[in-house]
Short mmCIF file of C-alpha atoms in Angstrom, two decimals:
data_model
loop_
_atom_site.label_atom_id
_atom_site.label_comp_id
_atom_site.label_asym_id
_atom_site.label_seq_id
_atom_site.Cartn_x
_atom_site.Cartn_y
_atom_site.Cartn_z
CA MET A 1 -52.65 -19.87 27.01
CA THR A 2 -49.26 -19.98 28.65
CA THR A 3 -46.51 -17.40 28.52
CA GLN A 4 -42.93 -18.54 28.13
CA THR A 5 -40.30 -16.71 30.11
CA PRO A 6 -37.30 -15.90 27.91
CA PRO A 7 -34.11 -17.63 29.01
CA LEU A 8 -31.71 -15.60 31.08
CA PRO A 9 -28.61 -14.42 29.18
CA THR A 10 -25.58 -16.59 29.77
CA THR A 11 -21.97 -15.47 29.89
CA GLU A 12 -19.85 -17.33 27.35
CA ALA A 13 -16.98 -19.18 28.95
CA PRO A 14 -13.56 -17.84 27.92
CA ALA A 15 -11.82 -19.78 25.17
CA GLU A 16 -8.16 -20.74 25.29
CA ILE A 17 -5.83 -21.59 22.41
CA VAL A 18 -2.18 -22.53 22.70
CA THR A 19 -0.14 -21.94 19.55
CA ALA A 20 3.45 -23.04 18.95
CA PHE A 21 5.95 -21.58 16.46
CA GLU A 22 8.71 -23.95 15.43
CA ASP A 23 11.53 -21.39 15.10
CA ASN A 24 12.41 -20.08 18.57
CA ARG A 25 14.32 -17.08 17.19
CA LEU A 26 11.42 -15.98 15.00
CA ALA A 27 8.99 -16.58 17.86
CA THR A 28 11.00 -14.15 19.99
CA LEU A 29 10.84 -11.53 17.21
CA LEU A 30 7.13 -12.23 16.79
CA PHE A 31 6.33 -11.60 20.44
CA GLY A 32 8.43 -8.43 20.41
CA GLN A 33 10.88 -6.93 22.86
CA HIS A 34 9.54 -7.58 26.37
CA ASP A 35 6.53 -9.17 24.60
CA GLN A 36 5.38 -5.73 23.44
CA ASN A 37 3.63 -7.13 20.35
CA LEU A 38 1.61 -9.51 22.51
CA ALA A 39 0.77 -6.67 24.89
CA PHE A 40 -0.47 -4.62 21.95
CA ILE A 41 -2.72 -7.50 20.80
CA GLU A 42 -3.99 -7.93 24.36
CA ARG A 43 -4.97 -4.28 24.58
CA LYS A 44 -6.62 -4.19 21.15
CA LEU A 45 -8.61 -7.42 21.48
CA GLY A 46 -9.21 -7.55 25.24
CA ILE A 47 -7.60 -10.94 25.69
CA GLU A 48 -4.72 -12.43 27.68
CA ALA A 49 -1.60 -13.59 25.82
CA THR A 50 1.07 -15.47 27.76
CA ALA A 51 4.32 -16.50 26.09
CA ARG A 52 6.44 -19.43 27.24
CA GLY A 53 9.39 -20.19 25.01
CA ASN A 54 8.03 -20.60 21.49
CA HIS A 55 4.46 -21.17 22.73
CA VAL A 56 1.79 -18.55 23.37
CA ALA A 57 -1.46 -19.14 25.27
CA LEU A 58 -4.38 -16.95 24.20
CA ARG A 59 -7.36 -16.64 26.52
CA GLY A 60 -10.53 -14.58 26.15
CA ALA A 61 -13.68 -14.32 24.04
CA LYS A 62 -13.68 -17.01 21.35
CA ASP A 63 -13.81 -14.64 18.36
CA SER A 64 -11.05 -12.43 19.78
CA VAL A 65 -8.82 -15.39 20.57
CA GLU A 66 -9.25 -16.80 17.07
CA GLN A 67 -8.50 -13.38 15.57
CA ALA A 68 -5.33 -13.11 17.68
CA LYS A 69 -4.24 -16.53 16.45
CA ARG A 70 -4.74 -15.51 12.80
CA VAL A 71 -2.77 -12.31 13.40
CA LEU A 72 0.17 -14.09 15.01
CA GLU A 73 0.28 -16.72 12.29
CA SER A 74 0.25 -14.10 9.51
CA LEU A 75 3.02 -12.13 11.24
CA TYR A 76 5.07 -15.30 11.74
CA GLN A 77 4.86 -15.99 7.98
CA ARG A 78 6.03 -12.43 7.40
CA LEU A 79 9.10 -13.10 9.57
CA ARG A 80 9.75 -16.40 7.80
CA SER A 81 9.87 -14.58 4.47
CA GLY A 82 12.68 -12.38 5.80
CA GLN A 83 10.63 -9.28 6.58
CA GLN A 84 10.53 -7.43 9.88
CA VAL A 85 7.61 -7.01 12.26
CA ALA A 86 7.09 -3.70 14.07
CA LEU A 87 4.13 -2.48 16.10
CA GLY A 88 2.70 -0.86 12.98
CA ASP A 89 2.72 -4.25 11.26
CA VAL A 90 0.92 -5.79 14.23
CA ASP A 91 -1.71 -3.06 14.06
CA GLY A 92 -2.09 -3.61 10.32
CA ALA A 93 -2.48 -7.36 10.74
CA LEU A 94 -5.17 -6.76 13.37
CA ARG A 95 -7.08 -4.46 11.02
CA MET A 96 -6.89 -6.94 8.16
CA ALA A 97 -7.98 -9.81 10.41
CA ALA A 98 -10.90 -7.72 11.65
CA SER A 99 -12.18 -7.49 8.07
CA GLN A 100 -12.76 -11.29 8.34
CA GLY A 101 -11.44 -11.90 4.86
CA VAL A 102 -13.68 -9.30 3.23
CA LEU A 103 -11.75 -6.65 1.32
CA PHE A 104 -12.92 -4.02 -1.14
CA THR A 105 -12.46 -3.11 -4.77
CA PRO A 106 -11.14 0.40 -5.52
CA GLU A 107 -14.77 1.37 -6.15
CA GLY A 108 -15.69 0.39 -2.57
CA LYS A 109 -17.54 -2.83 -3.44
CA PRO A 110 -16.90 -5.78 -1.08
CA LYS A 111 -14.95 -8.74 -2.40
CA VAL A 112 -13.48 -11.88 -0.89
CA ALA A 113 -9.78 -11.65 -0.13
CA THR A 114 -7.51 -13.67 -2.38
CA THR A 115 -5.61 -16.63 -0.98
CA GLY A 116 -2.43 -14.62 -1.25
CA GLY A 117 -3.56 -12.36 1.60
CA ALA A 118 -3.06 -8.62 1.73
CA ALA A 119 -1.62 -6.88 -1.31
CA SER A 120 1.95 -5.66 -1.01
CA VAL A 121 4.59 -3.57 -2.78
CA GLY A 122 8.17 -4.80 -2.89
CA THR A 123 11.16 -2.49 -3.32
CA ARG A 124 14.87 -3.11 -2.95
CA LYS A 125 14.88 -1.93 0.67
CA LYS A 126 11.60 -3.28 1.97
CA THR A 127 8.24 -4.88 1.27
CA ILE A 128 5.20 -2.88 2.33
CA ALA A 129 2.02 -4.86 2.95
CA ALA A 130 -1.45 -3.31 3.12
CA ARG A 131 -2.45 -2.53 6.69
CA THR A 132 -6.12 -1.78 6.03
CA PRO A 133 -8.70 -3.03 3.51
CA ALA A 134 -8.61 0.41 1.85
CA GLN A 135 -4.82 0.16 1.42
CA ASP A 136 -5.28 -3.31 -0.07
CA ALA A 137 -7.72 -1.91 -2.65
CA TYR A 138 -5.34 1.00 -3.35
CA ILE A 139 -2.30 -1.22 -4.00
CA ARG A 140 -4.35 -3.46 -6.30
CA ALA A 141 -5.64 -0.37 -8.15
CA LEU A 142 -2.06 0.90 -8.62
CA GLN A 143 -1.08 -2.46 -10.09
CA LYS A 144 -4.02 -2.54 -12.49
CA HIS A 145 -4.78 1.02 -13.63
CA GLU A 146 -2.77 3.62 -15.52
CA LEU A 147 -4.45 6.51 -13.70
CA VAL A 148 -5.32 6.37 -10.00
CA PHE A 149 -6.80 9.02 -7.71
CA ALA A 150 -6.43 8.59 -3.94
CA THR A 151 -8.15 10.92 -1.47
CA GLY A 152 -8.29 10.98 2.30
CA PRO A 153 -6.75 12.39 5.47
CA ALA A 154 -3.09 12.51 6.41
CA GLY A 155 -1.54 9.31 7.71
CA THR A 156 -3.49 6.86 5.54
CA GLY A 157 -0.52 5.92 3.33
CA LYS A 158 -1.72 7.57 0.10
CA THR A 159 1.62 9.17 -0.80
CA TYR A 160 3.85 6.57 0.85
CA LEU A 161 2.32 3.65 -1.06
CA ALA A 162 2.31 5.66 -4.30
CA VAL A 163 6.05 6.34 -3.98
CA ALA A 164 6.66 2.67 -3.10
CA HIS A 165 4.76 1.53 -6.19
CA ALA A 166 6.63 4.04 -8.38
CA ALA A 167 10.01 2.93 -6.99
CA ALA A 168 9.11 -0.71 -7.62
CA LEU A 169 8.24 0.01 -11.27
CA ILE A 170 11.56 1.84 -11.75
CA GLU A 171 13.54 -1.02 -10.19
CA LYS A 172 11.76 -3.62 -12.34
CA GLY A 173 12.50 -1.61 -15.49
CA GLU A 174 8.78 -1.11 -16.20
CA ALA A 175 9.26 2.66 -16.27
CA ASP A 176 12.20 4.81 -17.36
CA ARG A 177 11.58 7.85 -15.16
CA LEU A 178 9.94 8.87 -11.93
CA ILE A 179 8.49 12.37 -11.78
CA LEU A 180 7.33 13.79 -8.45
CA SER A 181 5.29 16.96 -8.37
CA ARG A 182 3.33 19.16 -5.98
CA PRO A 183 1.59 22.51 -6.38
CA ALA A 184 3.67 25.04 -4.42
CA VAL A 185 0.63 27.03 -3.34
CA GLU A 186 2.32 28.70 -0.39
CA ALA A 187 5.09 30.07 -2.62
CA GLY A 188 2.71 31.40 -5.26
CA GLU A 189 4.67 33.23 -7.95
CA ARG A 190 7.52 34.00 -5.56
CA LEU A 191 9.59 30.89 -6.32
CA GLY A 192 11.86 32.94 -8.57
CA PHE A 193 12.86 35.14 -5.65
CA LEU A 194 13.99 32.21 -3.50
CA PRO A 195 17.75 31.48 -3.45
CA GLY A 196 19.30 28.48 -5.16
CA ASP A 197 18.52 26.35 -8.22
CA MET A 198 15.09 24.92 -8.98
CA ARG A 199 15.57 21.83 -6.82
CA GLU A 200 16.61 23.98 -3.84
CA LYS A 201 13.64 26.31 -4.39
CA VAL A 202 11.01 23.56 -4.33
CA ASP A 203 12.65 21.14 -1.87
CA PRO A 204 10.66 22.39 1.15
CA TYR A 205 7.38 21.64 -0.66
CA LEU A 206 8.49 18.22 -1.88
CA ARG A 207 10.24 17.00 1.27
CA PRO A 208 7.56 14.36 2.13
CA LEU A 209 8.10 12.81 -1.31
CA TYR A 210 11.87 12.74 -0.79
CA ASP A 211 11.43 11.13 2.63
CA ALA A 212 9.31 8.33 1.18
CA LEU A 213 11.71 7.86 -1.73
CA TYR A 214 14.75 7.45 0.53
CA ASP A 215 12.74 4.93 2.54
CA MET A 216 12.24 2.78 -0.57
CA MET A 217 15.55 3.05 -2.40
CA PRO A 218 19.22 3.15 -1.33
CA PRO A 219 20.35 6.79 -0.88
CA GLU A 220 23.10 6.50 -3.49
CA ARG A 221 20.59 5.26 -6.08
CA VAL A 222 18.26 8.16 -5.30
CA GLU A 223 21.12 10.65 -5.67
CA ARG A 224 22.24 9.07 -8.96
CA GLY A 225 18.67 9.17 -10.21
CA LEU A 226 18.29 12.84 -9.32
CA THR A 227 21.59 13.68 -11.02
CA SER A 228 20.84 11.70 -14.19
CA GLY A 229 17.25 12.88 -14.47
CA MET A 230 15.81 9.38 -13.96
CA ILE A 231 14.15 10.88 -10.87
CA GLU A 232 12.79 14.38 -11.35
CA VAL A 233 11.22 16.65 -8.77
CA ALA A 234 9.29 19.57 -10.20
CA PRO A 235 6.61 22.01 -9.13
CA LEU A 236 3.35 21.56 -10.98
CA ALA A 237 3.75 24.83 -12.90
CA PHE A 238 6.78 23.40 -14.74
CA MET A 239 4.81 20.48 -16.22
CA ARG A 240 3.08 22.63 -18.85
CA GLY A 241 3.88 21.79 -22.48
CA ARG A 242 5.44 18.40 -21.73
CA THR A 243 4.38 14.90 -22.79
CA LEU A 244 5.54 12.31 -20.28
CA ALA A 245 6.16 8.88 -21.88
CA ASN A 246 7.33 5.68 -20.13
CA SER A 247 7.20 7.44 -16.78
CA VAL A 248 5.55 7.15 -13.39
CA VAL A 249 4.16 10.56 -12.54
CA LEU A 250 3.01 11.32 -9.00
CA LEU A 251 1.11 14.49 -8.13
CA ASP A 252 0.80 14.98 -4.36
CA GLU A 253 -1.35 17.51 -2.46
CA ALA A 254 -3.54 17.70 -5.55
CA GLN A 255 -6.38 19.34 -3.64
CA ASN A 256 -4.43 22.59 -4.11
CA CYS A 257 -4.54 22.38 -7.92
CA THR A 258 -6.85 24.71 -9.78
CA SER A 259 -9.18 23.27 -12.42
CA MET A 260 -6.89 24.52 -15.18
CA GLN A 261 -3.78 23.04 -13.54
CA MET A 262 -5.44 19.64 -13.08
CA LYS A 263 -6.57 19.51 -16.71
CA MET A 264 -3.07 20.49 -17.80
CA PHE A 265 -1.51 17.79 -15.64
CA LEU A 266 -3.87 15.00 -16.71
CA THR A 267 -3.24 15.72 -20.38
CA ARG A 268 0.53 15.20 -19.90
CA LEU A 269 -0.05 11.41 -19.78
CA GLY A 270 2.04 9.83 -22.53
CA GLU A 271 2.52 6.37 -24.00
CA GLY A 272 3.56 3.75 -21.45
CA SER A 273 3.12 6.10 -18.48
CA ARG A 274 1.19 5.85 -15.23
CA MET A 275 -0.21 8.69 -13.14
CA ILE A 276 -1.00 8.71 -9.43
CA ILE A 277 -2.83 11.70 -7.97
CA THR A 278 -3.22 12.04 -4.21
CA GLY A 279 -4.80 14.69 -2.00
CA ASP A 280 -7.01 15.54 0.96
CA PRO A 281 -10.12 17.49 -0.08
CA THR A 282 -10.57 18.75 3.49
CA GLN A 283 -7.20 20.57 3.43
CA ILE A 284 -7.59 23.02 0.54
CA ASP A 285 -5.25 26.04 0.65
CA LEU A 286 -6.55 27.74 -2.49
CA PRO A 287 -7.89 31.30 -2.25
CA PRO A 288 -11.55 31.58 -1.17
CA GLY A 289 -13.93 30.88 -4.02
CA GLN A 290 -11.33 28.93 -6.03
CA LYS A 291 -12.58 25.40 -6.81
CA SER A 292 -10.22 22.49 -6.23
CA GLY A 293 -9.17 20.78 -9.45
CA LEU A 294 -8.96 17.47 -7.59
CA ILE A 295 -12.61 17.51 -6.52
CA GLU A 296 -13.72 18.57 -10.00
CA ALA A 297 -11.61 15.93 -11.77
CA ILE A 298 -12.92 13.09 -9.62
CA ASP A 299 -16.49 14.19 -10.28
CA LEU A 300 -15.90 14.47 -14.03
CA LEU A 301 -13.94 11.23 -14.44
CA LYS A 302 -15.63 8.92 -11.94
CA ASP A 303 -17.46 6.91 -14.62
CA ILE A 304 -14.41 6.10 -16.76
CA PRO A 305 -13.62 2.40 -16.05
CA GLU A 306 -9.89 2.75 -16.80
CA ILE A 307 -9.51 5.23 -13.95
CA ALA A 308 -9.48 4.07 -10.32
CA ILE A 309 -10.64 6.32 -7.48
CA CYS A 310 -9.65 5.16 -3.98
CA ARG A 311 -11.02 6.87 -0.87
CA PHE A 312 -9.55 6.69 2.62
CA ASN A 313 -11.04 7.88 5.92
CA ALA A 314 -10.04 8.18 9.58
CA ALA A 315 -10.33 4.40 10.06
CA ASP A 316 -7.42 3.98 7.62
CA VAL A 317 -4.95 6.20 9.49
CA VAL A 318 -1.85 4.10 10.16
CA ARG A 319 0.21 6.62 12.10
CA HIS A 320 0.03 7.11 15.86
CA GLU A 321 -3.37 6.15 17.34
CA LEU A 322 -3.82 9.75 18.40
CA VAL A 323 -3.71 10.90 14.77
CA ALA A 324 -6.81 8.82 13.96
CA LYS A 325 -8.64 10.35 16.92
CA ILE A 326 -7.67 13.86 15.80
CA VAL A 327 -8.90 13.17 12.26
CA ARG A 328 -12.20 11.81 13.59
CA ALA A 329 -12.69 14.90 15.75
CA TYR A 330 -12.23 17.18 12.74
CA GLU A 331 -14.48 14.98 10.59
CA ALA A 332 -17.20 15.22 13.25
CA LYS A 333 -16.80 19.01 13.33
CA ASP A 334 -17.06 19.25 9.52
CA SER A 335 -20.11 16.99 9.39
CA SER A 336 -21.90 19.24 11.90
CA LYS A 337 -21.47 22.36 9.69
CA PRO A 338 -24.55 23.73 7.90
CA SER A 339 -24.81 22.36 4.35
CA GLY A 340 -24.02 25.77 2.87
CA ASP A 341 -20.72 26.08 4.77
CA THR A 342 -18.07 24.39 2.64
CA LYS A 343 -15.01 26.39 3.62
CA SER A 344 -12.03 24.25 4.64
#
């Protein structure tokens, strides 16, 4: 009987790919100012990227080099279609390429990406493409379902993409009104004592929604919409008794809704309307012992096929890299709590 000695591990020789882009001007935009986009790809994938004119040489591990090539080609097509490419877009393209063509349904089941690539939302001012597989599933859910829940940490694009989708529906004439709402938990019943009209009272609580809206639509159109009532901003408490038809209704920070408020809000859905409900179940500001209406609603409605529930996590954070690390640190802390400790 003879024993075979296993072969010694071998180091794979670095691969090199040279890619050319026919439009020199677009190639310059693709590589970024002082080649910052290439430097970002180098750091993320551990490769070398050297630009000469409209050519770029990619050298490193074969899989990483091929991924870099796919990323650059997808970003080049984005530039050819008239869109811009910032570092955030480069990061998003890297994340989508890392999924190797496998995306997910809103229910979290894997599916093969369509030939059209990542889902996107187009408004008059910009086109926003999904930067993570979870965002891709979210955009597709918004396009398909009349009621969508989205949960997850800050910085994952839940609210931003919801506002973009709502603005797109308004601009296409598929909805007559856009209604933005948030529970003003911090103000409690003291809103009436604040100076100014209703819009001035609730503005501080709805500012993130305004910011996203101005990012999607020309400022003058937003102002006209607010004046005419086509765009309405209202605290959750003022939704009672209404039936909202032919509208896009967005409820943000829904983790701070009580069970009664959530039921009231959900039953406002009228003919031809769509509802989007976003929130972070780890950031509940309700009084101790008060159950979040968002958590309860998702549990109660999860088996209704017409309702989509999209979940984001720290891997989907598309803000500064440090934000994702902060979210992960808090997630690790929460996961280490005893099972009986559910306080947020």
